[in-house]
Amino acid sequence: MFTGLSAAMAQGPVELRIAAVGDIMLGGTGTPEFQRFGYDYPFEKTRGLLKQAQLVFGNLEGPMTHADHAPVEKKYVYRSPPEKVAPALRNAGFNVVSLANNHTMDQGVEGLRHTLEALDLVGIKYAGAGMDLAAARRPAILQAGNTRVAFLAYTLTFPEEFWATPDKPGSPFGHEAHVRADIAAARQQADIVIVSFHWGAEGKIELRDYQKQLGRAAIDAGAAAVIGHHPHVLQSVERYKHGVILYSLGNFAFGTYGPEAFRSAIVFLTFRDKKLAELRLHPLNVRNAEVVFQPSPLEGAAADKVVAELQALSKPLGTRFENRNGVAVLTLGATQEAHR
């Protein structure tokens, strides 16, 4: 019979798997399809994958509200029914979402309040928005087994009116000093810190310089992983020091027909004994003209093509993925460091 340290060694390392996806917006052009097939419909082909993780994270774009009074004139304004979307997210396996983006305040303070209430009602945590800047910068902290995980989220997109201030609701702008301070504080409360940024250029695979600077700063400050959103396309992945930076996961379940959004991935971050050990990206078809607002896992040659694209995008950053049956796999360790 084993006890104490001997028992822990006999059982092997404690493993935690976190899944993350790209942009989620269950409104817009897709609304008739969601109303026809139900709001669980977008997740039917990916639910099995997501259930393989203890924690599931995504970027929720657009408020869950019936309010209809946009405070700022902008080209794209979204909303979705809270009583339908929040339970669908829970049913799909989501535990936590980012609200730090350029659509959370599309229906003003009322829309934000309804969104927070809807998430609270179904038990989904959130980061990246609040009724003032302090609340918006506060991490979402989740317990998975013996591990506490903190999620922080920031926007680097416009309109500026959507940025939180000490006395105004919204999302926190990603000032590097704030990001570093928040990560340091989160590390006092959690074993693992994940940071999400809404950044970059829409429809572009090329990175902007500030993405690399801020992503690396977050890792330097103690984050284990950075997860990017907003470009609607897959961007490169960087293995940096002890962590990884996924510059953009592209769209996930998104209710528009944007022509640039046709490939995405579900990423699995595997932690062993609270250290990031492995990264797996499962390619998805998110071209809505083909999948009709239902992200679909890719297989065979189609999956291999996405993995090859990720390999080509990420190689200049020193990241070398292995293709394992159409899944991009990165094993973290000393061998990767030698390539930098």
PDB file of C-alpha atoms in Angstrom, residues 98-101 127-129 152-157 171-175 195-199:
ATOM      1  CA  SER A  98     -14.159  35.817 -22.706  1.00  0.00           C
ATOM      2  CA  LEU A  99     -16.334  38.892 -23.152  1.00  0.00           C
ATOM      3  CA  ALA A 100     -13.430  41.166 -24.110  1.00  0.00           C
ATOM      4  CA  ASN A 101     -14.223  42.055 -27.706  1.00  0.00           C
ATOM      5  CA  ALA A 127     -13.646  37.364 -17.876  1.00  0.00           C
ATOM      6  CA  GLY A 128     -13.078  40.529 -19.844  1.00  0.00           C
ATOM      7  CA  ALA A 129     -16.135  42.655 -19.077  1.00  0.00           C
ATOM      8  CA  LEU A 152      -7.959  36.940 -17.916  1.00  0.00           C
ATOM      9  CA  ALA A 153      -9.259  38.675 -21.055  1.00  0.00           C
ATOM     10  CA  TYR A 154      -8.544  41.996 -22.778  1.00  0.00           C
ATOM     11  CA  THR A 155      -9.489  43.814 -25.955  1.00  0.00           C
ATOM     12  CA  LEU A 156      -7.227  45.768 -28.276  1.00  0.00           C
ATOM     13  CA  THR A 157     -10.017  46.640 -30.704  1.00  0.00           C
ATOM     14  CA  SER A 171     -14.078  45.542 -21.547  1.00  0.00           C
ATOM     15  CA  PRO A 172     -10.530  46.231 -20.341  1.00  0.00           C
ATOM     16  CA  PHE A 173      -8.091  47.573 -22.908  1.00  0.00           C
ATOM     17  CA  GLY A 174      -4.915  45.490 -22.977  1.00  0.00           C
ATOM     18  CA  HIS A 175      -2.401  47.947 -21.549  1.00  0.00           C
ATOM     19  CA  VAL A 195      -4.769  35.094 -21.005  1.00  0.00           C
ATOM     20  CA  SER A 196      -7.043  35.957 -23.926  1.00  0.00           C
ATOM     21  CA  PHE A 197      -6.539  38.923 -26.251  1.00  0.00           C
ATOM     22  CA  HIS A 198      -8.956  40.279 -28.858  1.00  0.00           C
ATOM     23  CA  TRP A 199      -6.452  41.717 -31.317  1.00  0.00           C
TER      24      TRP A 199
END
